[in-house]
mmCIF file of C-alpha atoms and ligand atoms in Angstrom:
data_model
loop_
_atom_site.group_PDB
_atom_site.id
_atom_site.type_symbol
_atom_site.label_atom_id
_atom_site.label_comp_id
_atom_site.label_asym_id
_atom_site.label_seq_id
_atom_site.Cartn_x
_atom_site.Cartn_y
_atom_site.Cartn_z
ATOM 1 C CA UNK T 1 -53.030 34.627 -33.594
ATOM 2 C CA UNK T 2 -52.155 31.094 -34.783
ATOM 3 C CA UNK T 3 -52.046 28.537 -32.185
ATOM 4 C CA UNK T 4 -49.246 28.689 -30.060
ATOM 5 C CA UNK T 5 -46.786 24.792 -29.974
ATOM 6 C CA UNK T 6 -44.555 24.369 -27.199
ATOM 7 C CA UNK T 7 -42.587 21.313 -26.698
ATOM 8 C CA UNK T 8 -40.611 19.552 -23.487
ATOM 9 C CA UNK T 9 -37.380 17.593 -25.009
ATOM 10 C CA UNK T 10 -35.663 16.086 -22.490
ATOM 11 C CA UNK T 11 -32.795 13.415 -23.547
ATOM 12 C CA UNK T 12 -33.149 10.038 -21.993
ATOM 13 C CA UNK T 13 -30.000 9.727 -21.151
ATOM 14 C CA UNK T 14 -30.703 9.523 -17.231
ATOM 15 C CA UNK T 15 -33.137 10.688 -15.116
ATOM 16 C CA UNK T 16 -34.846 14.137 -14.804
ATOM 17 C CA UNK T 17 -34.125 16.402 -11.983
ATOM 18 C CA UNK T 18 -36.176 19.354 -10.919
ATOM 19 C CA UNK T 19 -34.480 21.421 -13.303
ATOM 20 C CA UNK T 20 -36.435 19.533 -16.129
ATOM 21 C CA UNK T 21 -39.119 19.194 -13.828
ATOM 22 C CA UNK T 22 -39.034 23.242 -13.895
ATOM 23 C CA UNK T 23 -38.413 23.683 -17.677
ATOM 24 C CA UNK T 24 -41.697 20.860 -18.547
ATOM 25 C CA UNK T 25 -44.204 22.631 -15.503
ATOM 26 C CA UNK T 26 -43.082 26.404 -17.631
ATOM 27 C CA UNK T 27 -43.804 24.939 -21.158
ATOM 28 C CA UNK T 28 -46.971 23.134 -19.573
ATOM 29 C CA UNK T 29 -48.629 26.167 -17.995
ATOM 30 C CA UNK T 30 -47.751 28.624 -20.575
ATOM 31 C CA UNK T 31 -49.067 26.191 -23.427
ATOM 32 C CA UNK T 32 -52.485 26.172 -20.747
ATOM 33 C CA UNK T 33 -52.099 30.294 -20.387
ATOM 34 C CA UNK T 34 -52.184 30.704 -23.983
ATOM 35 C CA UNK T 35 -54.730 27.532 -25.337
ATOM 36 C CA UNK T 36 -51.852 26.022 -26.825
ATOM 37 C CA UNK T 37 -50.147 22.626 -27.375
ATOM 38 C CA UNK T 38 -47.289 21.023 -25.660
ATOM 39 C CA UNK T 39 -45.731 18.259 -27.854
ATOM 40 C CA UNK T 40 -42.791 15.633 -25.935
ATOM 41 C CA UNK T 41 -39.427 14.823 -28.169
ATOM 42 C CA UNK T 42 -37.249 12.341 -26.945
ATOM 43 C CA UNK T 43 -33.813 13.754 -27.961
ATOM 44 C CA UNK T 44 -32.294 10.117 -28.277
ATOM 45 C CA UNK T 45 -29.998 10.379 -30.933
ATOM 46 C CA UNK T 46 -27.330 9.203 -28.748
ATOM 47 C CA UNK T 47 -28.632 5.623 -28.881
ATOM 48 C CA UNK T 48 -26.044 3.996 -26.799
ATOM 49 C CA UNK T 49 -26.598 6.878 -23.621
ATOM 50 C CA UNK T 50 -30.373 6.508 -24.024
ATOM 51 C CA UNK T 51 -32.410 3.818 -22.867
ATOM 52 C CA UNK T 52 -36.219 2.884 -22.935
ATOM 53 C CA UNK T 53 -35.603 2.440 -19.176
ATOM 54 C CA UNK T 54 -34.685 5.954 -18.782
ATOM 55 C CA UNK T 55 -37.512 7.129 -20.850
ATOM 56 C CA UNK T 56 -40.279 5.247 -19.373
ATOM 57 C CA UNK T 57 -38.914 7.264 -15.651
ATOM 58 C CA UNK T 58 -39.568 10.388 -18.163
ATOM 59 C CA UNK T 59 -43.091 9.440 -18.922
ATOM 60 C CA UNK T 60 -43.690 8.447 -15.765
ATOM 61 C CA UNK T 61 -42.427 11.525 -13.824
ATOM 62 C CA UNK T 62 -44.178 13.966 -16.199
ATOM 63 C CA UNK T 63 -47.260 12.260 -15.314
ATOM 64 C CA UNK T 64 -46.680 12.429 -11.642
ATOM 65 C CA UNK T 65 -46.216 16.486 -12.146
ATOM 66 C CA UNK T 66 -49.416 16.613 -13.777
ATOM 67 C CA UNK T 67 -48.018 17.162 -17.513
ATOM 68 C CA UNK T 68 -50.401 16.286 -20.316
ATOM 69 C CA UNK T 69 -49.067 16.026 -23.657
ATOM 70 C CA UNK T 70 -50.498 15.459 -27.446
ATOM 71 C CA UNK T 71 -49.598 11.654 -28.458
ATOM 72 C CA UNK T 72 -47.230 10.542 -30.263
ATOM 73 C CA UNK T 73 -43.721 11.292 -28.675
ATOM 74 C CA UNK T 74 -41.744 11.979 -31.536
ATOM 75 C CA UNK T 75 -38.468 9.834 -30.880
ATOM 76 C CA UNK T 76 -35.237 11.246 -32.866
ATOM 77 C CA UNK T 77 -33.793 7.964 -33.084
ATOM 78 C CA UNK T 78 -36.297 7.648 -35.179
ATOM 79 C CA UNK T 79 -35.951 10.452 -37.824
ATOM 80 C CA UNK T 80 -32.113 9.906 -38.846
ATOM 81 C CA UNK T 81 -33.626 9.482 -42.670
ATOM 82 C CA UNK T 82 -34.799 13.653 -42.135
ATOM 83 C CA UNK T 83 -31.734 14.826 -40.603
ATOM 84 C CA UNK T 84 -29.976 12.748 -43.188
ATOM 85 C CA UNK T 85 -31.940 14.792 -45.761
ATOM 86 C CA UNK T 86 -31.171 18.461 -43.932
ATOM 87 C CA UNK T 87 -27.496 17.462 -43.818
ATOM 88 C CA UNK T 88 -27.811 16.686 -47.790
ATOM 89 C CA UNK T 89 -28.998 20.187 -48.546
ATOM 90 C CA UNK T 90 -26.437 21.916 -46.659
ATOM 91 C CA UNK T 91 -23.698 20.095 -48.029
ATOM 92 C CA UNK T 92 -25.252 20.572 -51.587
ATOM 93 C CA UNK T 93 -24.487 24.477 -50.337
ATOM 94 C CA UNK T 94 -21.131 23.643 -50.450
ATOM 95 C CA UNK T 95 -21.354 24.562 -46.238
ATOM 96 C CA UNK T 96 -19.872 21.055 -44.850
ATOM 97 C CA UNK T 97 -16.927 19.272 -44.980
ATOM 98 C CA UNK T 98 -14.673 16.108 -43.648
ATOM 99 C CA UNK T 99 -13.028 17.221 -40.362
ATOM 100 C CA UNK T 100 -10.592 14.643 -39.431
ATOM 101 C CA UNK T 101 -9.132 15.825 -36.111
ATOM 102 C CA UNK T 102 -9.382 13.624 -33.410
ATOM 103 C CA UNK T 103 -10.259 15.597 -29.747
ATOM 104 C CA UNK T 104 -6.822 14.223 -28.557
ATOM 105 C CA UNK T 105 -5.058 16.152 -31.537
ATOM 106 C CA UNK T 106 -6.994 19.233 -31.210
ATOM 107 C CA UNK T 107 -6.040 19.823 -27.334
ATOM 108 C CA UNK T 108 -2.492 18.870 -28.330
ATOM 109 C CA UNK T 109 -2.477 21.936 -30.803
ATOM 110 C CA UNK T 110 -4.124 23.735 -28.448
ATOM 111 C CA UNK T 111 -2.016 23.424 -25.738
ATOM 112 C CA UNK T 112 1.276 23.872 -28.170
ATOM 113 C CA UNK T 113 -0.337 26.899 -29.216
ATOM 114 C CA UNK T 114 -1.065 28.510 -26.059
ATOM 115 C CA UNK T 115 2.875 27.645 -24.981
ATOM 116 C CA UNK T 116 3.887 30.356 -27.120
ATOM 117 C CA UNK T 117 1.517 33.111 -24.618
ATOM 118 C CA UNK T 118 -1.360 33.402 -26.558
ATOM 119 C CA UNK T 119 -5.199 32.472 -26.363
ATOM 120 C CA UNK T 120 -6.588 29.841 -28.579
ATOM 121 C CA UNK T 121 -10.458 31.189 -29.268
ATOM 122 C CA UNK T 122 -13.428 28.985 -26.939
ATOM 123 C CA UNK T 123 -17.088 28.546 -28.738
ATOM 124 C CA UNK T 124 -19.733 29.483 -25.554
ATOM 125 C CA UNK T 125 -19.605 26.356 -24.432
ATOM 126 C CA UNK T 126 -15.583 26.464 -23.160
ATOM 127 C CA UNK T 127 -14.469 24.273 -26.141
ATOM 128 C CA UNK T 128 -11.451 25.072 -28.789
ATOM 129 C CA UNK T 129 -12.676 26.520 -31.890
ATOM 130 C CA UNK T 130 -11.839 24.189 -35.076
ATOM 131 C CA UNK T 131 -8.528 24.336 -36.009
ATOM 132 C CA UNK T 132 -8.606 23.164 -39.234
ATOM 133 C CA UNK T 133 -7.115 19.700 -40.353
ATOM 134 C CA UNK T 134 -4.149 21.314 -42.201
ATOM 135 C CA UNK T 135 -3.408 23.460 -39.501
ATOM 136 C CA UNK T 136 -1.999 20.163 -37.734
ATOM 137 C CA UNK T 137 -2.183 17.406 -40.540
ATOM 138 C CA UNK T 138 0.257 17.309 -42.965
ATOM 139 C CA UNK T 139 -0.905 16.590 -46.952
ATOM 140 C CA UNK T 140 -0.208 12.849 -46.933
ATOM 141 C CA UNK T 141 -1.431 12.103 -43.583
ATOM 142 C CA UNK T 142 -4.632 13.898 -44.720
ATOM 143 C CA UNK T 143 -4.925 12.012 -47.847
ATOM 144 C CA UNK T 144 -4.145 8.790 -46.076
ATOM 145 C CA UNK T 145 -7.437 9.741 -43.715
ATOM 146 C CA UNK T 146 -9.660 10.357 -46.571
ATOM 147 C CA UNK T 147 -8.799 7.593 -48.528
ATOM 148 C CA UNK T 148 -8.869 5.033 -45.256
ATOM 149 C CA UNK T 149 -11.351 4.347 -42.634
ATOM 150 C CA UNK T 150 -10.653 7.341 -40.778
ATOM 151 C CA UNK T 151 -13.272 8.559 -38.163
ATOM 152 C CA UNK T 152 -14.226 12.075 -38.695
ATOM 153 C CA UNK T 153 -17.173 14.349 -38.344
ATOM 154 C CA UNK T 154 -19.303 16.900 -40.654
ATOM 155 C CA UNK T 155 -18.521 20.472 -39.962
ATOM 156 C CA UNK T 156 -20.090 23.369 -40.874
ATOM 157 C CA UNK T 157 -18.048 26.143 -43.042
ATOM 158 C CA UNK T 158 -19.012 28.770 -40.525
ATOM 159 C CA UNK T 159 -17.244 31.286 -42.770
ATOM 160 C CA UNK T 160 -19.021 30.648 -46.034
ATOM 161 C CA UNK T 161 -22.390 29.493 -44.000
ATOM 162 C CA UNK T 162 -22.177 33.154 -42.647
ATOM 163 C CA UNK T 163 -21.491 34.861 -46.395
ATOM 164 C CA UNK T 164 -24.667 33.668 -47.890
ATOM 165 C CA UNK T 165 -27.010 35.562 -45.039
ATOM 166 C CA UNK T 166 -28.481 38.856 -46.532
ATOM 167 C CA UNK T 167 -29.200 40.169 -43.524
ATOM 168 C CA UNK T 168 -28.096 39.959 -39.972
ATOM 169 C CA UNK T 169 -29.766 37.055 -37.539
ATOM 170 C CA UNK T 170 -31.378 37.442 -34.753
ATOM 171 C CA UNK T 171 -34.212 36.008 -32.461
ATOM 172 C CA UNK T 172 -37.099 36.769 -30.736
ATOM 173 C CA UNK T 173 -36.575 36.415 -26.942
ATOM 174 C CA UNK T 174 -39.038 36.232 -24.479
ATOM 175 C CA UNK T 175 -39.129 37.328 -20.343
ATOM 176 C CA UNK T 176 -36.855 35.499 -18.430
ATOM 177 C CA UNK T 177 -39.234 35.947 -15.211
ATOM 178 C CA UNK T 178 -40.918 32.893 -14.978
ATOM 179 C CA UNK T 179 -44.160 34.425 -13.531
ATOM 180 C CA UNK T 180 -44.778 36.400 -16.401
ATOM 181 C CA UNK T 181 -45.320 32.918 -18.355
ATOM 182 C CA UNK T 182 -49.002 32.806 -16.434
ATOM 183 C CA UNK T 183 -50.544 36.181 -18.277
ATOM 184 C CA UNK T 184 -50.759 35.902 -22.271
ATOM 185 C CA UNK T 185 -49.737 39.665 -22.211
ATOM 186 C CA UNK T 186 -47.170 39.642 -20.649
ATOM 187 C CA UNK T 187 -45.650 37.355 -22.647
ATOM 188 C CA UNK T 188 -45.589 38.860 -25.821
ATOM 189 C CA UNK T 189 -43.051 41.123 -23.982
ATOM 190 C CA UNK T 190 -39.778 40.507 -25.411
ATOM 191 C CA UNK T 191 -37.250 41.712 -27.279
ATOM 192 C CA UNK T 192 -34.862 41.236 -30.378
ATOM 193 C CA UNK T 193 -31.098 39.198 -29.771
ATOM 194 C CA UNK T 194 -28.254 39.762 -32.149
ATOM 195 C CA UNK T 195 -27.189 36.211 -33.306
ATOM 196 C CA UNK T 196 -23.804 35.651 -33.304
ATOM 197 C CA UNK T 197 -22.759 32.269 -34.842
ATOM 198 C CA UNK T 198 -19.071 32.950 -35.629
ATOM 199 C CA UNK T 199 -18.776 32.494 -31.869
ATOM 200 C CA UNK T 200 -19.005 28.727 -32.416
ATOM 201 C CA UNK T 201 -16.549 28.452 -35.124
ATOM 202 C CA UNK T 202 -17.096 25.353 -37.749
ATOM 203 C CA UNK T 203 -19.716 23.352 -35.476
ATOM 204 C CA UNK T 204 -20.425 19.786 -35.624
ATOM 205 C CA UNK T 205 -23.295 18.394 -37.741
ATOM 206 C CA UNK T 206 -23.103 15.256 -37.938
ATOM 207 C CA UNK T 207 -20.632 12.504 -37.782
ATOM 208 C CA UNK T 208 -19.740 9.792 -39.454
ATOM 209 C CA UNK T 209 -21.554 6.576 -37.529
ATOM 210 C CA UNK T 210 -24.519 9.270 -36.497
ATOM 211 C CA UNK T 211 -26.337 11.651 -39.304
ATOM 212 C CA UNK T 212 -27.251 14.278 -37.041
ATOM 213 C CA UNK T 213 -25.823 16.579 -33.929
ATOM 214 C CA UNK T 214 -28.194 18.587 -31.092
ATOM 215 C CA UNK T 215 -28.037 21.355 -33.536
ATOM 216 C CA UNK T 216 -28.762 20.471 -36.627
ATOM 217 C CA UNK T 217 -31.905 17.815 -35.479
ATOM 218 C CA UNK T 218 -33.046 20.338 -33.064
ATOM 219 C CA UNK T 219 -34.049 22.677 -36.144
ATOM 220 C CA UNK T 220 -34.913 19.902 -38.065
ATOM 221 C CA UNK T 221 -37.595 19.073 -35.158
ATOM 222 C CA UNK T 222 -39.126 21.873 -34.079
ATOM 223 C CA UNK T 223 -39.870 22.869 -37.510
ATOM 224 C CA UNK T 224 -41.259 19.338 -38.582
ATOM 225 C CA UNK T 225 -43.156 19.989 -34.811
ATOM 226 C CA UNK T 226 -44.523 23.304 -35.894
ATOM 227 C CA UNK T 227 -43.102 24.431 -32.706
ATOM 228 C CA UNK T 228 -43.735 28.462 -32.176
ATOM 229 C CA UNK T 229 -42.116 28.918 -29.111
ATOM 230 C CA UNK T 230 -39.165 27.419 -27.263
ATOM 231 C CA UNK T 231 -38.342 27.548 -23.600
ATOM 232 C CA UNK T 232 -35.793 25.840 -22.289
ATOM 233 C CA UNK T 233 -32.890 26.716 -20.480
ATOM 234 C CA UNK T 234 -30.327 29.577 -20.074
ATOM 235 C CA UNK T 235 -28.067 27.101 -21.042
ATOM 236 C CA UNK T 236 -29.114 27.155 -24.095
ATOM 237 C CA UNK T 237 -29.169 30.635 -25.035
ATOM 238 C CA UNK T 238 -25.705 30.903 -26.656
ATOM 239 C CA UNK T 239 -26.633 27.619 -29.161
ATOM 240 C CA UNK T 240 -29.419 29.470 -30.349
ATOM 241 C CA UNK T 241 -27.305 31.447 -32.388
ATOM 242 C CA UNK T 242 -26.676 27.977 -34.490
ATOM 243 C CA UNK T 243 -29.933 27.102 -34.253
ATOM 244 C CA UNK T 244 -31.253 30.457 -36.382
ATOM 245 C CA UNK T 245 -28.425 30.203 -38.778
ATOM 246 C CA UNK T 246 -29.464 26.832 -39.555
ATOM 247 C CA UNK T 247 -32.970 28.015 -40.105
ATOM 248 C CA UNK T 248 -32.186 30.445 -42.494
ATOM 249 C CA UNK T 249 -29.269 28.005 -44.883
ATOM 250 C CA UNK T 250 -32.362 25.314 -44.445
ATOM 251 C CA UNK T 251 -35.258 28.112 -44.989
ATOM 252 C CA UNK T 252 -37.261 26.724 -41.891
ATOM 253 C CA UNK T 253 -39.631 29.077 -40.102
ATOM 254 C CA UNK T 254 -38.170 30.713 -37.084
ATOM 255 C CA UNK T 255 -39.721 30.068 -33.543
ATOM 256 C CA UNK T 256 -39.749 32.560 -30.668
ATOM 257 C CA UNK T 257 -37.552 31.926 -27.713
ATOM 258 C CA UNK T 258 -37.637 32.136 -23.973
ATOM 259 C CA UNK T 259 -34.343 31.196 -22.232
ATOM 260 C CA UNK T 260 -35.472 30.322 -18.156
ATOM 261 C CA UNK T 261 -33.514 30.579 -15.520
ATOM 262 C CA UNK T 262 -31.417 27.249 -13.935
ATOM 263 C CA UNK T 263 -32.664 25.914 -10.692
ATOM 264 C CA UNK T 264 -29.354 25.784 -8.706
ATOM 265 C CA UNK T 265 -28.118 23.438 -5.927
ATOM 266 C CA UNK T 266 -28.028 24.849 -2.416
ATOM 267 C CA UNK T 267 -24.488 25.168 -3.907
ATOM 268 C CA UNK T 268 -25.021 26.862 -6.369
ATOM 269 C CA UNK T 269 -23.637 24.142 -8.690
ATOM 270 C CA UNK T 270 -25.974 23.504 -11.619
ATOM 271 C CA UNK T 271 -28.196 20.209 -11.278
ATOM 272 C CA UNK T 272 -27.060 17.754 -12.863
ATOM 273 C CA UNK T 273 -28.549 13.987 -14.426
ATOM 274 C CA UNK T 274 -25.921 12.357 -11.694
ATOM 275 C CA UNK T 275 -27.392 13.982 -8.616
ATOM 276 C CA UNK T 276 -29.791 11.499 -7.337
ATOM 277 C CA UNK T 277 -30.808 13.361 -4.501
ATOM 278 C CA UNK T 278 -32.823 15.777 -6.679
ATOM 279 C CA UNK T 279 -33.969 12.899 -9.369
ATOM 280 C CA UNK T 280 -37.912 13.532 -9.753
ATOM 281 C CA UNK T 281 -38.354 9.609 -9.282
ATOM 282 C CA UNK T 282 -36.623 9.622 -5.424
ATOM 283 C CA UNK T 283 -38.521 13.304 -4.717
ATOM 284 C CA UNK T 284 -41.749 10.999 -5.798
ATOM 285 C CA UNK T 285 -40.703 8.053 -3.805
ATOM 286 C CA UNK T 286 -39.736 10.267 -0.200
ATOM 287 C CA UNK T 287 -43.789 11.144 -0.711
ATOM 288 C CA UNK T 288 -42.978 15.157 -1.655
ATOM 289 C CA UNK T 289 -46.028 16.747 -2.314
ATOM 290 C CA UNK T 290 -45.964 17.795 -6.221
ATOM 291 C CA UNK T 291 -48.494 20.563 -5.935
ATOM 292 C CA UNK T 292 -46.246 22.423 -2.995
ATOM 293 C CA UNK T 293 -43.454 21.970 -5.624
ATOM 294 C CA UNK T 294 -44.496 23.488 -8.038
ATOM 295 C CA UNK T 295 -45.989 26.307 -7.100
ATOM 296 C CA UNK T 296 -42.813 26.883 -5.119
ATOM 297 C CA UNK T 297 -41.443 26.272 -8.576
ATOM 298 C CA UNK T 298 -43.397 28.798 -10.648
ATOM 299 C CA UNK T 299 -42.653 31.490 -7.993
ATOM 300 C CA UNK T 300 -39.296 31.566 -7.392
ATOM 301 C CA UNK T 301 -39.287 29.624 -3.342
ATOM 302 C CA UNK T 302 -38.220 26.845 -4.289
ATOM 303 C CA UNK T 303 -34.339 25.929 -3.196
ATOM 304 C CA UNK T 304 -33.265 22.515 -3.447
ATOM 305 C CA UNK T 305 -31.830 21.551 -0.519
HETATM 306 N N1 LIG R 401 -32.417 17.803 -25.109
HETATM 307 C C1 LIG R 401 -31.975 19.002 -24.453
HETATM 308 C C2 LIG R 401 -31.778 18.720 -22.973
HETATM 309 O O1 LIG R 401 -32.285 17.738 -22.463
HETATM 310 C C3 LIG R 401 -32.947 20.139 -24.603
HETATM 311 C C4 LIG R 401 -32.796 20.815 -25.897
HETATM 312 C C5 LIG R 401 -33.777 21.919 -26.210
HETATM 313 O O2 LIG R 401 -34.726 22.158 -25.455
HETATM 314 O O3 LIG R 401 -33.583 22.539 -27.247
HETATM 315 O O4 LIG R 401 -31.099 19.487 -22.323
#
């Protein structure tokens, strides 16, 4: 069995709650369980959201839950030249173009559409699918766009992106009880998912000030990483769909997944960056005891309160 590679990528973009404290202790003792690694990413590619600040509370917090990690942090900020380069091949597939729809525009047609009775298709995530510029552009104010300084992003052609696969996609998923994470058998128990990226519609890659989306560097990452398995949130279940498409039009190894449950608020609401009653740094500064946490944690007691 090769050496398993986990990895905690948190985006500095505020500080972590217990959610991510949960998510980093699961990745930490199952890289432990199973002699592995556990590698930190700074998902940063939003470089006006992110901050050093924000990532030295990171560092800082991880350290306070007892989270070792292999040196260096690979920063994505810092690879735009590689996700350039991904981006390159797939639009040498022919599998991107210029979309030129502002958000504004799109929930206009959306809205006009949906007038008229019907339902305008939602990717997993709640927003429209793509309409397509000259579904709401006319020739000359598309030409004018191209030619001009126009913002606009890199889509993928989901349609022709999905006629090149020879076979369906799918993943490898993991338990979702957290427990099972402790015993190396138990987790190789898991079974197959049926990938189903036409759900998303024409995703974003890229746009034009920033060479890279979540999706596309995400791939890009883990495979530069040599990460073998990926747990992170149920959340993130539905994007993983993207994710193995992306692996296969980029031919990039494919890494198992495990898709954990969300700690809740007392609630029920999810946690969330702006709720600084359960930020790790003012749980560490009211003098919580770690340990208590996360074993509570790891078996399922713990409720935010
Ligand atoms: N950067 C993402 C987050 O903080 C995690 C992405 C992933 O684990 O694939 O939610």
């Amino acid at each position: 069995m090769t050496q398993p590679v986990f990895r905690f990528a948190p985006s500095p973009n505020g500080k972590l709650h217990l959610g991510h404290a949960f998510s980093a202790l699961l990745n930490f003792r199952a890289a432990e369980a199973l002699s592995g690694r556990l590698l930190l990413r700074m998902e940063d590619i939003d470089v006006v959201r992110c901050t050093p600040e924000y990532e030295a509370v990171i560092v800082e917090d991880l350290r306070w839950l007892g989270i070792g990690w292999e040196e260096p942090v690979l920063r994505q900020s810092e690879q735009f030249d590689d996700y350039r380069a991904a981006l390159g091949r797939l639009e040498g597939l022919g599998l991107v173009y210029r979309a030129f729809l502002t958000r504004a525009e799109i929930k206009r047609y959306v809205a006009d559409f949906e007038a008229g009775g019907d339902i305008w298709p939602r990717d997993p995530d709640g927003a429209p699918l793509y309409p397509g510029d000259s579904a709401v552009l006319s020739e000359q104010e598309l030409t004018a766009r191209r030619k001009g300084d126009a913002a606009y992003a890199l889509r993928l052609d989901m349609k022709a992106a999905l006629s090149r696969l020879e076979k369906p996609l799918s993943w490898w998923e993991g338990p979702a009880d957290e427990s099972r994470a402790r015993s190396v058998g138990d987790w190789n128990l898991g079974h197959d998912v049926v990938a189903d990226p036409a759900a998303w519609g024409d995703v974003v890659l890229a746009r034009k000030d920033t060479p890279t989306s979540y999706h596309l560097a995400v791939v890009v990452d883990d495979a530069r990483q040599g990460i073998t398995d990926v747990v992170r949130g149920k959340d993130i279940f539905p994007a993983t769909s993207i994710h193995r498409l992306l692996q296969v039009l980029l031919s990039l190894p494919e890494p198992r997944y495990r898709h954990h449950e969300l700690m809740l608020a007392e609630n029920g609401q999810k946690l969330s960056k702006s709720n600084f009653d359960t930020s790790l740094q003012s749980l560490r500064a009211s003098g919580v005891s770690i340990q208590d946490l996360a074993t509570k944690f790891l078996n399922g007691s713990y409720v935010p309160g």
